[in-house]
Amino acid sequence: MNIYKKDLDYTQPIIICILLLIMVSSVYSQQNRDMQYFRYPDKRGINVFEAPKTTDIQFDELKVRIGGSNTLQFQALTNDDVGPDLDPNFNLATSNLDLDVQVYDGMRLHLRTYLSSRHHSEAWVKGGYLQIDKLTFLGEDFMAGTMENLTIKVGHMEINYGDAHFRRSDNGQAIFNPFVGNYIMDSFTTEIGGELYYQNQGGFLGMVGLSNGKLNQSTVSPAVDTRPAIMGKIGYDSGYDPFMRGRLTVSTYSASQAASIYLYSGDRAGGRYYNVADATDFSGRFSPDFTISGMAPGGPAGGSMTALMINPFVKFLGLEFFGMYENVRGKNETEEDNRTFNQYGAELLYRFGVGADDNLYLGGRYNLVTGDRANNDEIEISRINLGGGWFLTRNVLTKIEYVTQSYDGFTGDLEGAGFNGFMMEAVISF
């Protein structure tokens, strides 16, 4: 799917922005680049989900943090009966540029730009947000007690549906993902909206959010009206004890009417396994396809979808488990009844060492998707990943894995598809 091709060319603004920030950095020293209420982009950010509601960073003055990430894979995969013949070789290197600005006490700006990606040859802005954890800009003690538990995020941003997106590879940023690929049904999209978080010291967390339901933004009246999408999350997290931790969340995303629904096809960077199966830029992934296209003005209502994800996370000493159950129901304008998809995921890792010394890990992931396609195929896609990683430093990670994926129940395009082989990946994130 070729989207975002009509966007403006961001190359010149990005270059200008970089030059300006280099000048700013000469005034504001970056020797201490720590931000308030911030997830670190290196090893310290692993197993961090929502940005922490506690901080020991004091605000002195506006602070700019320039960061980034670079990732490269060596791929040795083989297709089964569908897809081109493949040779062992390197994939395209992918890179991100991150700008984080401590604008004011308890107020932080984040902006991410994809400098290179599989799906786009040009640099362009993924999105960004303003995060507010204090209202001191309205007064030093304004609602101070209330804001001890609340966080406000607004922007054109990655929405917080489920916990799997906190562990996924985001183009060049792949240090949080213990494996090379993301999940088969990769829930990720960027929409304009806002989210309100509640986190208390007892471990309870909740989130409600609202977005305009659109990936591509336009003021032109659409052929199909798009209603706002609603997001929610509730859960419990026992905390960041290095020896024992438990977390359980339930998340939902609901789009009651939309011309296009991109929750499972909103990643414009592209897939991690190149030229497998269908050999598109998003090869190896699967979308339920509740997307509406070619709708004429005055035509029938657009598609709808409701998704639910449950994520348990348990860590005991070096042993780590992350799970997923996902149920998705939706239909497009040509269908009378909803179609249903279920996704199951389970990751089991062992990290050798404790805390800062757990630089080596081994593990496996099982991922299964079942459901009904629009052509009435009852399909099943399964994937197994086995591998591990080594942190050379807290900013540098190398991974190796064996992956095998099979497609069952397909007729036509993916009938007989499947792939297997080895992947190596190197990640630098700072």
PDB file of N, CA, C and O in Angstrom, residues 166-231:
ATOM      1  N   PHE A 166       5.164  -0.928  22.722  1.00  0.00           N
ATOM      2  CA  PHE A 166       6.313  -0.456  23.496  1.00  0.00           C
ATOM      3  C   PHE A 166       7.546  -1.334  23.273  1.00  0.00           C
ATOM      4  O   PHE A 166       8.662  -0.940  23.602  1.00  0.00           O
ATOM      5  N   ARG A 167       7.362  -2.559  22.728  1.00  0.00           N
ATOM      6  CA  ARG A 167       8.462  -3.495  22.512  1.00  0.00           C
ATOM      7  C   ARG A 167       8.774  -3.683  21.028  1.00  0.00           C
ATOM      8  O   ARG A 167       9.646  -4.472  20.682  1.00  0.00           O
ATOM      9  N   ARG A 168       8.083  -2.993  20.153  1.00  0.00           N
ATOM     10  CA  ARG A 168       8.249  -3.169  18.720  1.00  0.00           C
ATOM     11  C   ARG A 168       9.435  -2.344  18.212  1.00  0.00           C
ATOM     12  O   ARG A 168       9.892  -1.395  18.861  1.00  0.00           O
ATOM     13  N   SER A 169       9.911  -2.715  17.026  1.00  0.00           N
ATOM     14  CA  SER A 169      10.925  -1.918  16.327  1.00  0.00           C
ATOM     15  C   SER A 169      10.231  -0.786  15.592  1.00  0.00           C
ATOM     16  O   SER A 169       9.298  -1.023  14.815  1.00  0.00           O
ATOM     17  N   ASP A 170      10.668   0.429  15.832  1.00  0.00           N
ATOM     18  CA  ASP A 170      10.102   1.606  15.190  1.00  0.00           C
ATOM     19  C   ASP A 170      11.139   2.163  14.216  1.00  0.00           C
ATOM     20  O   ASP A 170      11.916   3.050  14.555  1.00  0.00           O
ATOM     21  N   ASN A 171      11.156   1.581  13.016  1.00  0.00           N
ATOM     22  CA  ASN A 171      12.145   1.932  11.996  1.00  0.00           C
ATOM     23  C   ASN A 171      13.554   1.719  12.555  1.00  0.00           C
ATOM     24  O   ASN A 171      13.950   0.599  12.828  1.00  0.00           O
ATOM     25  N   GLY A 172      14.329   2.777  12.755  1.00  0.00           N
ATOM     26  CA  GLY A 172      15.693   2.616  13.248  1.00  0.00           C
ATOM     27  C   GLY A 172      15.775   2.261  14.721  1.00  0.00           C
ATOM     28  O   GLY A 172      16.784   1.716  15.177  1.00  0.00           O
ATOM     29  N   GLN A 173      14.731   2.574  15.496  1.00  0.00           N
ATOM     30  CA  GLN A 173      14.748   2.299  16.932  1.00  0.00           C
ATOM     31  C   GLN A 173      14.307   0.857  17.170  1.00  0.00           C
ATOM     32  O   GLN A 173      13.114   0.550  17.187  1.00  0.00           O
ATOM     33  N   ALA A 174      15.274  -0.044  17.343  1.00  0.00           N
ATOM     34  CA  ALA A 174      14.972  -1.468  17.490  1.00  0.00           C
ATOM     35  C   ALA A 174      15.582  -2.054  18.764  1.00  0.00           C
ATOM     36  O   ALA A 174      15.622  -3.266  18.917  1.00  0.00           O
ATOM     37  N   ILE A 175      15.999  -1.209  19.686  1.00  0.00           N
ATOM     38  CA  ILE A 175      16.710  -1.714  20.864  1.00  0.00           C
ATOM     39  C   ILE A 175      15.747  -2.297  21.893  1.00  0.00           C
ATOM     40  O   ILE A 175      16.142  -3.100  22.745  1.00  0.00           O
ATOM     41  N   PHE A 176      14.461  -1.930  21.844  1.00  0.00           N
ATOM     42  CA  PHE A 176      13.487  -2.451  22.805  1.00  0.00           C
ATOM     43  C   PHE A 176      12.930  -3.806  22.378  1.00  0.00           C
ATOM     44  O   PHE A 176      12.303  -4.498  23.176  1.00  0.00           O
ATOM     45  N   ASN A 177      13.107  -4.169  21.126  1.00  0.00           N
ATOM     46  CA  ASN A 177      12.581  -5.426  20.580  1.00  0.00           C
ATOM     47  C   ASN A 177      13.624  -6.524  20.757  1.00  0.00           C
ATOM     48  O   ASN A 177      14.718  -6.430  20.201  1.00  0.00           O
ATOM     49  N   PRO A 178      13.332  -7.587  21.515  1.00  0.00           N
ATOM     50  CA  PRO A 178      14.336  -8.644  21.692  1.00  0.00           C
ATOM     51  C   PRO A 178      14.551  -9.477  20.439  1.00  0.00           C
ATOM     52  O   PRO A 178      15.535 -10.210  20.358  1.00  0.00           O
ATOM     53  N   PHE A 179      13.650  -9.364  19.444  1.00  0.00           N
ATOM     54  CA  PHE A 179      13.787 -10.099  18.196  1.00  0.00           C
ATOM     55  C   PHE A 179      13.879  -9.108  17.036  1.00  0.00           C
ATOM     56  O   PHE A 179      13.902  -7.894  17.249  1.00  0.00           O
ATOM     57  N   VAL A 180      13.939  -9.615  15.821  1.00  0.00           N
ATOM     58  CA  VAL A 180      14.136  -8.741  14.668  1.00  0.00           C
ATOM     59  C   VAL A 180      12.808  -8.204  14.144  1.00  0.00           C
ATOM     60  O   VAL A 180      12.674  -7.011  13.877  1.00  0.00           O
ATOM     61  N   GLY A 181      11.800  -9.054  13.986  1.00  0.00           N
ATOM     62  CA  GLY A 181      10.525  -8.627  13.432  1.00  0.00           C
ATOM     63  C   GLY A 181       9.532  -8.206  14.496  1.00  0.00           C
ATOM     64  O   GLY A 181       9.661  -8.554  15.677  1.00  0.00           O
ATOM     65  N   ASN A 182       8.510  -7.442  14.076  1.00  0.00           N
ATOM     66  CA  ASN A 182       7.383  -7.139  14.936  1.00  0.00           C
ATOM     67  C   ASN A 182       6.337  -8.256  14.816  1.00  0.00           C
ATOM     68  O   ASN A 182       6.527  -9.211  14.077  1.00  0.00           O
ATOM     69  N   TYR A 183       5.227  -8.107  15.503  1.00  0.00           N
ATOM     70  CA  TYR A 183       4.188  -9.130  15.439  1.00  0.00           C
ATOM     71  C   TYR A 183       3.536  -9.161  14.059  1.00  0.00           C
ATOM     72  O   TYR A 183       3.582  -8.188  13.305  1.00  0.00           O
ATOM     73  N   ILE A 184       2.919 -10.293  13.725  1.00  0.00           N
ATOM     74  CA  ILE A 184       2.324 -10.480  12.398  1.00  0.00           C
ATOM     75  C   ILE A 184       1.251  -9.439  12.145  1.00  0.00           C
ATOM     76  O   ILE A 184       1.238  -8.773  11.102  1.00  0.00           O
ATOM     77  N   MET A 185       0.302  -9.284  13.073  1.00  0.00           N
ATOM     78  CA  MET A 185      -0.646  -8.173  13.031  1.00  0.00           C
ATOM     79  C   MET A 185      -0.061  -7.072  13.908  1.00  0.00           C
ATOM     80  O   MET A 185      -0.201  -7.074  15.120  1.00  0.00           O
ATOM     81  N   ASP A 186       0.620  -6.127  13.272  1.00  0.00           N
ATOM     82  CA  ASP A 186       1.442  -5.128  13.955  1.00  0.00           C
ATOM     83  C   ASP A 186       0.593  -3.895  14.239  1.00  0.00           C
ATOM     84  O   ASP A 186       0.418  -3.031  13.376  1.00  0.00           O
ATOM     85  N   SER A 187       0.061  -3.803  15.452  1.00  0.00           N
ATOM     86  CA  SER A 187      -0.822  -2.685  15.797  1.00  0.00           C
ATOM     87  C   SER A 187       0.001  -1.433  16.064  1.00  0.00           C
ATOM     88  O   SER A 187       0.645  -1.285  17.094  1.00  0.00           O
ATOM     89  N   PHE A 188      -0.049  -0.529  15.099  1.00  0.00           N
ATOM     90  CA  PHE A 188       0.722   0.714  15.177  1.00  0.00           C
ATOM     91  C   PHE A 188       0.119   1.710  14.198  1.00  0.00           C
ATOM     92  O   PHE A 188      -0.087   1.398  13.024  1.00  0.00           O
ATOM     93  N   THR A 189      -0.182   2.912  14.666  1.00  0.00           N
ATOM     94  CA  THR A 189      -0.626   3.980  13.787  1.00  0.00           C
ATOM     95  C   THR A 189      -0.366   5.314  14.465  1.00  0.00           C
ATOM     96  O   THR A 189      -0.188   5.366  15.690  1.00  0.00           O
ATOM     97  N   THR A 190      -0.310   6.375  13.685  1.00  0.00           N
ATOM     98  CA  THR A 190      -0.160   7.722  14.217  1.00  0.00           C
ATOM     99  C   THR A 190      -1.396   8.526  13.819  1.00  0.00           C
ATOM    100  O   THR A 190      -1.745   8.594  12.640  1.00  0.00           O
ATOM    101  N   GLU A 191      -2.036   9.122  14.800  1.00  0.00           N
ATOM    102  CA  GLU A 191      -3.243   9.912  14.572  1.00  0.00           C
ATOM    103  C   GLU A 191      -3.176  11.166  15.425  1.00  0.00           C
ATOM    104  O   GLU A 191      -2.436  11.225  16.415  1.00  0.00           O
ATOM    105  N   ILE A 192      -3.928  12.176  15.050  1.00  0.00           N
ATOM    106  CA  ILE A 192      -3.973  13.416  15.818  1.00  0.00           C
ATOM    107  C   ILE A 192      -4.995  13.262  16.939  1.00  0.00           C
ATOM    108  O   ILE A 192      -6.151  12.917  16.693  1.00  0.00           O
ATOM    109  N   GLY A 193      -4.546  13.492  18.168  1.00  0.00           N
ATOM    110  CA  GLY A 193      -5.456  13.322  19.289  1.00  0.00           C
ATOM    111  C   GLY A 193      -4.788  13.629  20.606  1.00  0.00           C
ATOM    112  O   GLY A 193      -3.724  14.258  20.672  1.00  0.00           O
ATOM    113  N   GLY A 194      -5.424  13.187  21.673  1.00  0.00           N
ATOM    114  CA  GLY A 194      -4.912  13.407  23.014  1.00  0.00           C
ATOM    115  C   GLY A 194      -5.190  12.217  23.905  1.00  0.00           C
ATOM    116  O   GLY A 194      -6.137  11.445  23.673  1.00  0.00           O
ATOM    117  N   GLU A 195      -4.357  12.048  24.935  1.00  0.00           N
ATOM    118  CA  GLU A 195      -4.500  10.954  25.894  1.00  0.00           C
ATOM    119  C   GLU A 195      -4.316  11.495  27.302  1.00  0.00           C
ATOM    120  O   GLU A 195      -3.435  12.327  27.553  1.00  0.00           O
ATOM    121  N   LEU A 196      -5.129  11.012  28.212  1.00  0.00           N
ATOM    122  CA  LEU A 196      -5.036  11.391  29.617  1.00  0.00           C
ATOM    123  C   LEU A 196      -4.710  10.141  30.429  1.00  0.00           C
ATOM    124  O   LEU A 196      -5.429   9.137  30.354  1.00  0.00           O
ATOM    125  N   TYR A 197      -3.631  10.197  31.205  1.00  0.00           N
ATOM    126  CA  TYR A 197      -3.144   9.048  31.970  1.00  0.00           C
ATOM    127  C   TYR A 197      -3.333   9.289  33.466  1.00  0.00           C
ATOM    128  O   TYR A 197      -3.182  10.416  33.954  1.00  0.00           O
ATOM    129  N   TYR A 198      -3.595   8.186  34.162  1.00  0.00           N
ATOM    130  CA  TYR A 198      -3.587   8.187  35.626  1.00  0.00           C
ATOM    131  C   TYR A 198      -2.672   7.057  36.082  1.00  0.00           C
ATOM    132  O   TYR A 198      -2.854   5.901  35.691  1.00  0.00           O
ATOM    133  N   GLN A 199      -1.670   7.374  36.897  1.00  0.00           N
ATOM    134  CA  GLN A 199      -0.770   6.380  37.462  1.00  0.00           C
ATOM    135  C   GLN A 199      -0.549   6.730  38.924  1.00  0.00           C
ATOM    136  O   GLN A 199      -0.184   7.877  39.238  1.00  0.00           O
ATOM    137  N   ASN A 200      -0.744   5.763  39.807  1.00  0.00           N
ATOM    138  CA  ASN A 200      -0.485   6.036  41.218  1.00  0.00           C
ATOM    139  C   ASN A 200       0.635   5.153  41.741  1.00  0.00           C
ATOM    140  O   ASN A 200       1.078   4.216  41.075  1.00  0.00           O
ATOM    141  N   GLN A 201       1.077   5.446  42.944  1.00  0.00           N
ATOM    142  CA  GLN A 201       2.205   4.726  43.525  1.00  0.00           C
ATOM    143  C   GLN A 201       1.861   3.283  43.856  1.00  0.00           C
ATOM    144  O   GLN A 201       2.739   2.450  44.020  1.00  0.00           O
ATOM    145  N   GLY A 202       0.571   2.967  43.933  1.00  0.00           N
ATOM    146  CA  GLY A 202       0.166   1.594  44.212  1.00  0.00           C
ATOM    147  C   GLY A 202       0.231   0.677  43.023  1.00  0.00           C
ATOM    148  O   GLY A 202       0.038  -0.533  43.148  1.00  0.00           O
ATOM    149  N   GLY A 203       0.496   1.220  41.831  1.00  0.00           N
ATOM    150  CA  GLY A 203       0.647   0.399  40.637  1.00  0.00           C
ATOM    151  C   GLY A 203      -0.528   0.449  39.679  1.00  0.00           C
ATOM    152  O   GLY A 203      -0.441  -0.085  38.564  1.00  0.00           O
ATOM    153  N   PHE A 204      -1.638   1.086  40.073  1.00  0.00           N
ATOM    154  CA  PHE A 204      -2.788   1.170  39.179  1.00  0.00           C
ATOM    155  C   PHE A 204      -2.514   2.182  38.074  1.00  0.00           C
ATOM    156  O   PHE A 204      -1.933   3.248  38.305  1.00  0.00           O
ATOM    157  N   LEU A 205      -2.924   1.848  36.852  1.00  0.00           N
ATOM    158  CA  LEU A 205      -2.790   2.787  35.745  1.00  0.00           C
ATOM    159  C   LEU A 205      -4.028   2.731  34.867  1.00  0.00           C
ATOM    160  O   LEU A 205      -4.667   1.698  34.724  1.00  0.00           O
ATOM    161  N   GLY A 206      -4.356   3.864  34.289  1.00  0.00           N
ATOM    162  CA  GLY A 206      -5.479   3.962  33.380  1.00  0.00           C
ATOM    163  C   GLY A 206      -5.225   5.039  32.350  1.00  0.00           C
ATOM    164  O   GLY A 206      -4.460   5.978  32.585  1.00  0.00           O
ATOM    165  N   MET A 207      -5.843   4.888  31.192  1.00  0.00           N
ATOM    166  CA  MET A 207      -5.699   5.869  30.114  1.00  0.00           C
ATOM    167  C   MET A 207      -6.982   5.936  29.311  1.00  0.00           C
ATOM    168  O   MET A 207      -7.606   4.912  29.027  1.00  0.00           O
ATOM    169  N   VAL A 208      -7.386   7.141  28.950  1.00  0.00           N
ATOM    170  CA  VAL A 208      -8.460   7.351  27.986  1.00  0.00           C
ATOM    171  C   VAL A 208      -7.924   8.287  26.923  1.00  0.00           C
ATOM    172  O   VAL A 208      -7.167   9.224  27.215  1.00  0.00           O
ATOM    173  N   GLY A 209      -8.297   8.017  25.677  1.00  0.00           N
ATOM    174  CA  GLY A 209      -7.792   8.825  24.577  1.00  0.00           C
ATOM    175  C   GLY A 209      -8.812   9.001  23.479  1.00  0.00           C
ATOM    176  O   GLY A 209      -9.761   8.206  23.351  1.00  0.00           O
ATOM    177  N   LEU A 210      -8.616  10.039  22.697  1.00  0.00           N
ATOM    178  CA  LEU A 210      -9.500  10.346  21.582  1.00  0.00           C
ATOM    179  C   LEU A 210      -8.649  10.864  20.440  1.00  0.00           C
ATOM    180  O   LEU A 210      -7.759  11.694  20.647  1.00  0.00           O
ATOM    181  N   SER A 211      -8.885  10.339  19.227  1.00  0.00           N
ATOM    182  CA  SER A 211      -8.167  10.818  18.056  1.00  0.00           C
ATOM    183  C   SER A 211      -9.157  11.112  16.943  1.00  0.00           C
ATOM    184  O   SER A 211     -10.329  10.737  17.021  1.00  0.00           O
ATOM    185  N   ASN A 212      -8.670  11.767  15.882  1.00  0.00           N
ATOM    186  CA  ASN A 212      -9.565  12.053  14.751  1.00  0.00           C
ATOM    187  C   ASN A 212      -9.738  10.849  13.834  1.00  0.00           C
ATOM    188  O   ASN A 212     -10.455  10.929  12.840  1.00  0.00           O
ATOM    189  N   GLY A 213      -9.076   9.732  14.147  1.00  0.00           N
ATOM    190  CA  GLY A 213      -9.274   8.502  13.391  1.00  0.00           C
ATOM    191  C   GLY A 213      -8.632   8.478  12.025  1.00  0.00           C
ATOM    192  O   GLY A 213      -8.920   7.584  11.230  1.00  0.00           O
ATOM    193  N   LYS A 214      -7.733   9.430  11.744  1.00  0.00           N
ATOM    194  CA  LYS A 214      -7.131   9.525  10.414  1.00  0.00           C
ATOM    195  C   LYS A 214      -5.619   9.389  10.489  1.00  0.00           C
ATOM    196  O   LYS A 214      -4.969   9.998  11.333  1.00  0.00           O
ATOM    197  N   LEU A 215      -5.067   8.598   9.597  1.00  0.00           N
ATOM    198  CA  LEU A 215      -3.618   8.537   9.423  1.00  0.00           C
ATOM    199  C   LEU A 215      -3.166   9.672   8.505  1.00  0.00           C
ATOM    200  O   LEU A 215      -2.263  10.434   8.829  1.00  0.00           O
ATOM    201  N   ASN A 216      -3.780   9.775   7.343  1.00  0.00           N
ATOM    202  CA  ASN A 216      -3.490  10.855   6.401  1.00  0.00           C
ATOM    203  C   ASN A 216      -4.380  12.048   6.732  1.00  0.00           C
ATOM    204  O   ASN A 216      -5.606  11.915   6.772  1.00  0.00           O
ATOM    205  N   GLN A 217      -3.779  13.193   6.941  1.00  0.00           N
ATOM    206  CA  GLN A 217      -4.522  14.370   7.365  1.00  0.00           C
ATOM    207  C   GLN A 217      -4.871  15.246   6.158  1.00  0.00           C
ATOM    208  O   GLN A 217      -4.044  15.480   5.282  1.00  0.00           O
ATOM    209  N   SER A 218      -6.117  15.710   6.123  1.00  0.00           N
ATOM    210  CA  SER A 218      -6.570  16.577   5.039  1.00  0.00           C
ATOM    211  C   SER A 218      -7.801  17.335   5.490  1.00  0.00           C
ATOM    212  O   SER A 218      -8.620  16.815   6.252  1.00  0.00           O
ATOM    213  N   THR A 219      -7.949  18.581   4.997  1.00  0.00           N
ATOM    214  CA  THR A 219      -9.145  19.372   5.280  1.00  0.00           C
ATOM    215  C   THR A 219     -10.193  19.218   4.187  1.00  0.00           C
ATOM    216  O   THR A 219     -11.275  19.806   4.276  1.00  0.00           O
ATOM    217  N   VAL A 220      -9.901  18.451   3.147  1.00  0.00           N
ATOM    218  CA  VAL A 220     -10.877  18.194   2.094  1.00  0.00           C
ATOM    219  C   VAL A 220     -11.979  17.287   2.639  1.00  0.00           C
ATOM    220  O   VAL A 220     -11.706  16.282   3.293  1.00  0.00           O
ATOM    221  N   SER A 221     -13.231  17.646   2.358  1.00  0.00           N
ATOM    222  CA  SER A 221     -14.349  16.848   2.838  1.00  0.00           C
ATOM    223  C   SER A 221     -14.275  15.442   2.269  1.00  0.00           C
ATOM    224  O   SER A 221     -14.228  15.255   1.051  1.00  0.00           O
ATOM    225  N   PRO A 222     -14.240  14.408   3.121  1.00  0.00           N
ATOM    226  CA  PRO A 222     -14.071  13.038   2.626  1.00  0.00           C
ATOM    227  C   PRO A 222     -15.363  12.487   2.029  1.00  0.00           C
ATOM    228  O   PRO A 222     -16.466  12.936   2.340  1.00  0.00           O
ATOM    229  N   ALA A 223     -15.194  11.507   1.151  1.00  0.00           N
ATOM    230  CA  ALA A 223     -16.369  10.836   0.588  1.00  0.00           C
ATOM    231  C   ALA A 223     -17.122  10.056   1.659  1.00  0.00           C
ATOM    232  O   ALA A 223     -18.333   9.884   1.582  1.00  0.00           O
ATOM    233  N   VAL A 224     -16.387   9.572   2.647  1.00  0.00           N
ATOM    234  CA  VAL A 224     -16.991   8.841   3.769  1.00  0.00           C
ATOM    235  C   VAL A 224     -16.641   9.578   5.052  1.00  0.00           C
ATOM    236  O   VAL A 224     -15.466   9.851   5.311  1.00  0.00           O
ATOM    237  N   ASP A 225     -17.632   9.935   5.836  1.00  0.00           N
ATOM    238  CA  ASP A 225     -17.386  10.615   7.099  1.00  0.00           C
ATOM    239  C   ASP A 225     -16.577   9.719   8.028  1.00  0.00           C
ATOM    240  O   ASP A 225     -16.810   8.512   8.114  1.00  0.00           O
ATOM    241  N   THR A 226     -15.612  10.319   8.711  1.00  0.00           N
ATOM    242  CA  THR A 226     -14.802   9.602   9.685  1.00  0.00           C
ATOM    243  C   THR A 226     -15.093  10.144  11.071  1.00  0.00           C
ATOM    244  O   THR A 226     -14.914  11.340  11.329  1.00  0.00           O
ATOM    245  N   ARG A 227     -15.560   9.276  11.945  1.00  0.00           N
ATOM    246  CA  ARG A 227     -15.838   9.674  13.313  1.00  0.00           C
ATOM    247  C   ARG A 227     -14.595   9.486  14.166  1.00  0.00           C
ATOM    248  O   ARG A 227     -13.715   8.691  13.829  1.00  0.00           O
ATOM    249  N   PRO A 228     -14.491  10.187  15.283  1.00  0.00           N
ATOM    250  CA  PRO A 228     -13.328  10.034  16.160  1.00  0.00           C
ATOM    251  C   PRO A 228     -13.159   8.596  16.638  1.00  0.00           C
ATOM    252  O   PRO A 228     -14.144   7.870  16.831  1.00  0.00           O
ATOM    253  N   ALA A 229     -11.925   8.195  16.820  1.00  0.00           N
ATOM    254  CA  ALA A 229     -11.611   6.890  17.392  1.00  0.00           C
ATOM    255  C   ALA A 229     -11.381   7.049  18.889  1.00  0.00           C
ATOM    256  O   ALA A 229     -10.861   8.071  19.350  1.00  0.00           O
ATOM    257  N   ILE A 230     -11.759   6.031  19.640  1.00  0.00           N
ATOM    258  CA  ILE A 230     -11.652   6.057  21.096  1.00  0.00           C
ATOM    259  C   ILE A 230     -10.676   4.974  21.547  1.00  0.00           C
ATOM    260  O   ILE A 230     -10.729   3.835  21.074  1.00  0.00           O
ATOM    261  N   MET A 231      -9.752   5.345  22.436  1.00  0.00           N
ATOM    262  CA  MET A 231      -8.796   4.398  22.991  1.00  0.00           C
ATOM    263  C   MET A 231      -8.933   4.342  24.505  1.00  0.00           C
ATOM    264  O   MET A 231      -9.317   5.339  25.128  1.00  0.00           O
TER     265      MET A 231
END
